[in-house]
Coordinates of C-alpha atoms in Angstrom, one line a residue:
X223 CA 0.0 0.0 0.0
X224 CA 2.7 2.5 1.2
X225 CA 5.1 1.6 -1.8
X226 CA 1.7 1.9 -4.7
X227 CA 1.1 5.5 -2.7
X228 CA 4.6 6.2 -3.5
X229 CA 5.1 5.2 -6.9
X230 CA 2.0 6.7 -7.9
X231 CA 2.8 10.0 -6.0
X232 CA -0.5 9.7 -4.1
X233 CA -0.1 12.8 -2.3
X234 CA 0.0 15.1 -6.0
X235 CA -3.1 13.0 -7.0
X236 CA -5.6 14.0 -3.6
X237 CA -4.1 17.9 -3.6
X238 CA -1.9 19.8 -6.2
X239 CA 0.9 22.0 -4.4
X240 CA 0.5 25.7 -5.3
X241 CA 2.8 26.4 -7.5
X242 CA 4.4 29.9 -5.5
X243 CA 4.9 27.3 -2.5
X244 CA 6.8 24.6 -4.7
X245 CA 9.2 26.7 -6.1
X246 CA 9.6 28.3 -2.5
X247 CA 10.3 24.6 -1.2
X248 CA 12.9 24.2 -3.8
X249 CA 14.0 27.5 -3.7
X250 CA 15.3 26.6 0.3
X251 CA 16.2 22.9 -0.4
X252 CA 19.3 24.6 -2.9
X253 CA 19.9 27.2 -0.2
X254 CA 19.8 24.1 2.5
X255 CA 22.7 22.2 0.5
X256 CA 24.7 25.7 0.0
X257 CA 24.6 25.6 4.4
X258 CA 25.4 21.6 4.6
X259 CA 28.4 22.4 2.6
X260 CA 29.5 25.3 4.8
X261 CA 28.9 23.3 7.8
X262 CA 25.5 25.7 9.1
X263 CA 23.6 22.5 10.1
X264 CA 21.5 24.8 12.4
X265 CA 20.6 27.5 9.0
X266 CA 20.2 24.4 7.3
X267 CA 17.4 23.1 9.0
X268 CA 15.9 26.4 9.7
X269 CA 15.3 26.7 5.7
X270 CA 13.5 23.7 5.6
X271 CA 11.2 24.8 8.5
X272 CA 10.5 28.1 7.1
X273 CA 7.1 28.8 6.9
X274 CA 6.8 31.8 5.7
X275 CA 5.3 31.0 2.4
X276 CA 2.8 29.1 4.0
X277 CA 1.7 32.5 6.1
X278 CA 1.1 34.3 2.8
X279 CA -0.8 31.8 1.3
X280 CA -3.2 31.9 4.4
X281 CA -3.4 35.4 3.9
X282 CA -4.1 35.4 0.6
X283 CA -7.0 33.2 1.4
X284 CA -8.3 34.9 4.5
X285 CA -8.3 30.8 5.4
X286 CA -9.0 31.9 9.5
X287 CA -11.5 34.4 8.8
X288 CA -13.6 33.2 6.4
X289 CA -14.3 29.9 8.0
X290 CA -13.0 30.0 11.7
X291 CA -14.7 26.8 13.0
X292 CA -13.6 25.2 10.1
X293 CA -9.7 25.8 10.6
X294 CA -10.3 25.3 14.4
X295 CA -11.4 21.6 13.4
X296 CA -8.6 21.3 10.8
X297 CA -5.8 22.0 13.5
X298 CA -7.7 19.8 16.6
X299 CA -8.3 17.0 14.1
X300 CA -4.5 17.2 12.8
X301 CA -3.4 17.0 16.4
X302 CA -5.6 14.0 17.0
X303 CA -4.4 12.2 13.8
X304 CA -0.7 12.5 13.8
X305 CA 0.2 13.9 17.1
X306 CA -1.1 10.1 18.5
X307 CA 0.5 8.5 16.1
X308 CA 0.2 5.4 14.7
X309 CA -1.2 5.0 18.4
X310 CA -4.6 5.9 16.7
X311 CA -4.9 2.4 15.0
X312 CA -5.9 1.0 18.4
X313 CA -7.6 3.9 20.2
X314 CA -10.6 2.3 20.2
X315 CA -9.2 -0.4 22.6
X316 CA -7.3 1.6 24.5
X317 CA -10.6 4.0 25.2
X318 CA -12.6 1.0 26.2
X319 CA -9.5 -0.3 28.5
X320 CA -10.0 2.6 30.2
X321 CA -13.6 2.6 30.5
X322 CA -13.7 -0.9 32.1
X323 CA -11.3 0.7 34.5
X324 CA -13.4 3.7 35.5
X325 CA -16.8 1.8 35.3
X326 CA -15.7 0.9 39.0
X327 CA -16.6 4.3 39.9
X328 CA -19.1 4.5 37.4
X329 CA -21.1 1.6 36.5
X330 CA -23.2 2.8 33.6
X331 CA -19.9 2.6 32.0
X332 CA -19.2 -0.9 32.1
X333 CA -21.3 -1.5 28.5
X334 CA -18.1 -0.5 27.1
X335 CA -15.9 -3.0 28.1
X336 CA -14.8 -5.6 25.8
X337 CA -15.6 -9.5 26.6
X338 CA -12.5 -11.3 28.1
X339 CA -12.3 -13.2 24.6
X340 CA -12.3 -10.5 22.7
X341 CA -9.4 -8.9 24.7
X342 CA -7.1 -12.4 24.1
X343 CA -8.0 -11.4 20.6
X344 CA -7.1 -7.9 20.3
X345 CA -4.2 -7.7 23.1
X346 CA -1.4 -8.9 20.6
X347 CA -2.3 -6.2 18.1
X348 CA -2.4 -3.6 20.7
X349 CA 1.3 -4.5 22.2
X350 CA 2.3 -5.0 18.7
X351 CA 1.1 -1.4 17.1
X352 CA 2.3 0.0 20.5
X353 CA 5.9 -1.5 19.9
X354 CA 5.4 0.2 16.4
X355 CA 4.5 3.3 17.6
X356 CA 7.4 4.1 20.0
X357 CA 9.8 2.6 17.8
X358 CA 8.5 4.4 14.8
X359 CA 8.5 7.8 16.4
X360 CA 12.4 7.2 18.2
X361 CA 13.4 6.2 14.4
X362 CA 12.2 9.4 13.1
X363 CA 13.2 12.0 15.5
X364 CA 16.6 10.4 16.2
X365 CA 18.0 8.9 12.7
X366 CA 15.4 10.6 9.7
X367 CA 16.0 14.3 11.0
X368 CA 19.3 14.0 11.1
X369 CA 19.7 12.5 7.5
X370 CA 17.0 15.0 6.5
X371 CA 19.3 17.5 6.9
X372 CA 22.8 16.3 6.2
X373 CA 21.8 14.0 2.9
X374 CA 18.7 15.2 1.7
X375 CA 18.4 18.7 2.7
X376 CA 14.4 17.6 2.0
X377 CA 11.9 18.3 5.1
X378 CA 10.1 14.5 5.0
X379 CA 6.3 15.3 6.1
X380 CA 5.9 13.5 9.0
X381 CA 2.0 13.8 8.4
X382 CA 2.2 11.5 5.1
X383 CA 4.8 9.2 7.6
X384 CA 2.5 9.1 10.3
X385 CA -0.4 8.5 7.9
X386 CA 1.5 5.0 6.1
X387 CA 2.3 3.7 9.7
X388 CA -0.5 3.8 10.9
X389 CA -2.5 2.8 7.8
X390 CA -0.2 -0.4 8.0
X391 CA -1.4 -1.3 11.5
X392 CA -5.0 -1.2 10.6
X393 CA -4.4 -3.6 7.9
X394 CA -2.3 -5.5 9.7
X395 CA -5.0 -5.6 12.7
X396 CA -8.1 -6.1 9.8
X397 CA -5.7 -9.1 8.7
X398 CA -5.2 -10.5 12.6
X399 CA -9.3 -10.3 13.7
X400 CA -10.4 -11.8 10.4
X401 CA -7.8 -14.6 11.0
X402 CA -9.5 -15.1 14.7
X403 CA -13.4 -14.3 14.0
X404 CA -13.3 -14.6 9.9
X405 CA -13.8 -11.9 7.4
X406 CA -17.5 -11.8 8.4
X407 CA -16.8 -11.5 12.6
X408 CA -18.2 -8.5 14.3
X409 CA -14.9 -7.4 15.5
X410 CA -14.0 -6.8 11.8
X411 CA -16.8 -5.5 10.7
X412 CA -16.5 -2.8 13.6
X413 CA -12.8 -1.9 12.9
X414 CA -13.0 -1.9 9.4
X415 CA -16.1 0.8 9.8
X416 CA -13.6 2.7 12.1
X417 CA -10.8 2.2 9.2
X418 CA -12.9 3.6 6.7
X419 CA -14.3 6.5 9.1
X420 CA -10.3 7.3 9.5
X421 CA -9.2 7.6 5.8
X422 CA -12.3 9.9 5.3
X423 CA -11.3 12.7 8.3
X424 CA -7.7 12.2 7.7
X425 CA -7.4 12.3 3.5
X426 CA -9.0 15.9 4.4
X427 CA -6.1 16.8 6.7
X428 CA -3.5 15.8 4.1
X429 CA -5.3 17.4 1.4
X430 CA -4.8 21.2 3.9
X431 CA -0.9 20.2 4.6
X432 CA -0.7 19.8 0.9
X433 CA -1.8 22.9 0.1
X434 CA -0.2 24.8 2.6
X435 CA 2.9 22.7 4.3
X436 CA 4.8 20.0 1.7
X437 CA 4.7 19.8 -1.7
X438 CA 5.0 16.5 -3.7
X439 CA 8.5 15.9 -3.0
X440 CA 8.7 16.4 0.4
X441 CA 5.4 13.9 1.0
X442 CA 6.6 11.5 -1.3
X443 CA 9.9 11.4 0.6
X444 CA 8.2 10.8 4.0
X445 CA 5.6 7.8 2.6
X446 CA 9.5 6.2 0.9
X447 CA 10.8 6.6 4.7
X448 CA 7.8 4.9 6.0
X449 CA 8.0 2.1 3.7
X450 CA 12.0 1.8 4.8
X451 CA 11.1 1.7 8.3
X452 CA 8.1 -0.7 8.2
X453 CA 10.0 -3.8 7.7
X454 CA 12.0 -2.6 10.9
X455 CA 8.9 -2.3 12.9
X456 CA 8.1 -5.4 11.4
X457 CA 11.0 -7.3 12.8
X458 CA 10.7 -5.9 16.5
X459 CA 6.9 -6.4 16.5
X460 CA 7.3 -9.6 15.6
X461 CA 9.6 -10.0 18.8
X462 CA 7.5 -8.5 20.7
X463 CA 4.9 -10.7 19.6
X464 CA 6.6 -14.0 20.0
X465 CA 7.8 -12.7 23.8
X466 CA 4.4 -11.5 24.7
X467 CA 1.6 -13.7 22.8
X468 CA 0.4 -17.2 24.6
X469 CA -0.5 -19.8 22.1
X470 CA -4.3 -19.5 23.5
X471 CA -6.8 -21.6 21.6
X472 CA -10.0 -19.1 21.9
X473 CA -12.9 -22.1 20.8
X474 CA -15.6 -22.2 23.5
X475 CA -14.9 -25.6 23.5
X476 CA -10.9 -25.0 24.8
X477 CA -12.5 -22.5 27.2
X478 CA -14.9 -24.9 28.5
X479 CA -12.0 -27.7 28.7
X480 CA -9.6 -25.0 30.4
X481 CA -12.6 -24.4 32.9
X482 CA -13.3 -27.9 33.6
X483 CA -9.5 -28.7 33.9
X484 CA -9.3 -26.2 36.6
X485 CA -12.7 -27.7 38.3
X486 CA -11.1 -31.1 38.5
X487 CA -8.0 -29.4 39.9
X488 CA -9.4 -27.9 42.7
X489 CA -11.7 -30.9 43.2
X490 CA -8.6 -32.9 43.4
X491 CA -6.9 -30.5 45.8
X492 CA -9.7 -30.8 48.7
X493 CA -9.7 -34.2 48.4
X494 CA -6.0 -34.5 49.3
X495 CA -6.5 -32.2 52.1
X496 CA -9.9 -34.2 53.5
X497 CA -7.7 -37.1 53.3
X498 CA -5.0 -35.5 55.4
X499 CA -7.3 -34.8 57.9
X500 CA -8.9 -37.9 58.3

């Protein structure tokens, strides 16, 4: 999916870059490499960052006074989207986690809690996309700005990173429930509503940052990065996975053996004490 994006240049096809903001962007990635070569790492990277162009264009489209609630949603939705992560992918579970926990306080919340089967179910894929996430943001902050700078003299949009990740972890959890339930199971049909729900909002949050943030090459650049560190967070998920995931056989009729297994256990363990004392 990332790598079709990519090759396709996905991010030209949903918005066009104004043409006065890409030859700004390019405009600062030549003055970038003129500072790498003089050693101005830190004038470097504040030409990438510039955003002055981006002001004007707001201006010039009076985008916060002509439609003020619609900018404030824009910027709260933005910070939803990519500051979580790819975190978001399992938001839903993680919401719920918490409302099981509160519903001791307040019991009209405990319809929200998942059924213990369902949470042997979906646990793996939550450690596994949380793994992800960590690793995927340390990656980017700590190796990808660096070479950003020093190599590419290209700012990567970490919206259009953010979005492959965590586009990746929904399919990847759409792929794990439908190999538990079946393509037809409830749990799928419910996450891949959510899915669908999240590549409406958030397509309209890339098309904005188009317009007034990256322009092709930068977004391209940033979905390429993604798909060089997915098969990284591949391999320490699938540690993670291995280390953390019990073999569990989720049939009623395992759960019914495992209950009647621990029946005879404890059945067997008063009788060895009645014997004792007699």
């Amino acid at each position: 999916l990332v790598a079709a994006a990519a090759a396709l240049n996905a991010p030209r096809a949903l918005q066009r870059t104004p043409a006065a903001l890409v030859e700004f962007k390019e405009a600062n990635r030549l003055a970038c490499s003129a500072a790498v070569k003089r050693g101005e790492d830190s004038r470097a990277e504040h030409l990438l960052r510039s955003k002055e162009k981006a002001k004007a264009l707001w201006e010039d489209e009076n985008v916060t006074r002509r439609a003020p609630l619609s900018h404030a949603a824009q910027s709260l939705t933005n910070t939803l989207f990519f500051g979580t992560g790819a975190m978001f992918a399992v938001a839903p579970f993680l919401v719920s986690l918490v409302a099981s926990r509160l519903a001791a306080f307040h019991p009209a919340l405990d319809g929200y809690n998942l059924p213990h089967k369902t949470w042997r179910m979906v646990l793996p894929f939550v450690n596994v996309t949380t793994v992800v996430a960590v690793f995927a943001f340390w990656f980017y902050n700590n190796v990808i700005v660096d070479v950003r700078v020093r190599w590419l003299c290209v700012l990567l949009s970490g919206h259009w990173y953010t979005y492959a990740l965590t586009t990746a972890c929904m399919a990847l959890g759409l792929a794990h429930f439908a190999s538990y339930e079946g393509a037809a199971g409830a749990t799928v049909r419910y996450y891949a509503a959510y899915c669908v729900a999240y590549q409406a909002l958030v397509l309209r949050n890339l098309t904005y940052t188009q317009k007034y943030y990256h322009d092709d090459h930068e977004a391209r650049m940033g979905l390429l990065c993604a798909l060089c560190v997915l098969p990284l967070c591949g391999g320490v998920a699938y540690a993670v996975h291995a280390l953390t995931n019990v073999n569990h056989d989720d049939s009623d009729e395992a759960e019914e053996a495992r209950v009647t297994e621990m029946v005879l256990t404890d059945l067997a363990r008063d009788e060895r004490a009645a014997a004792l004392l007699g």
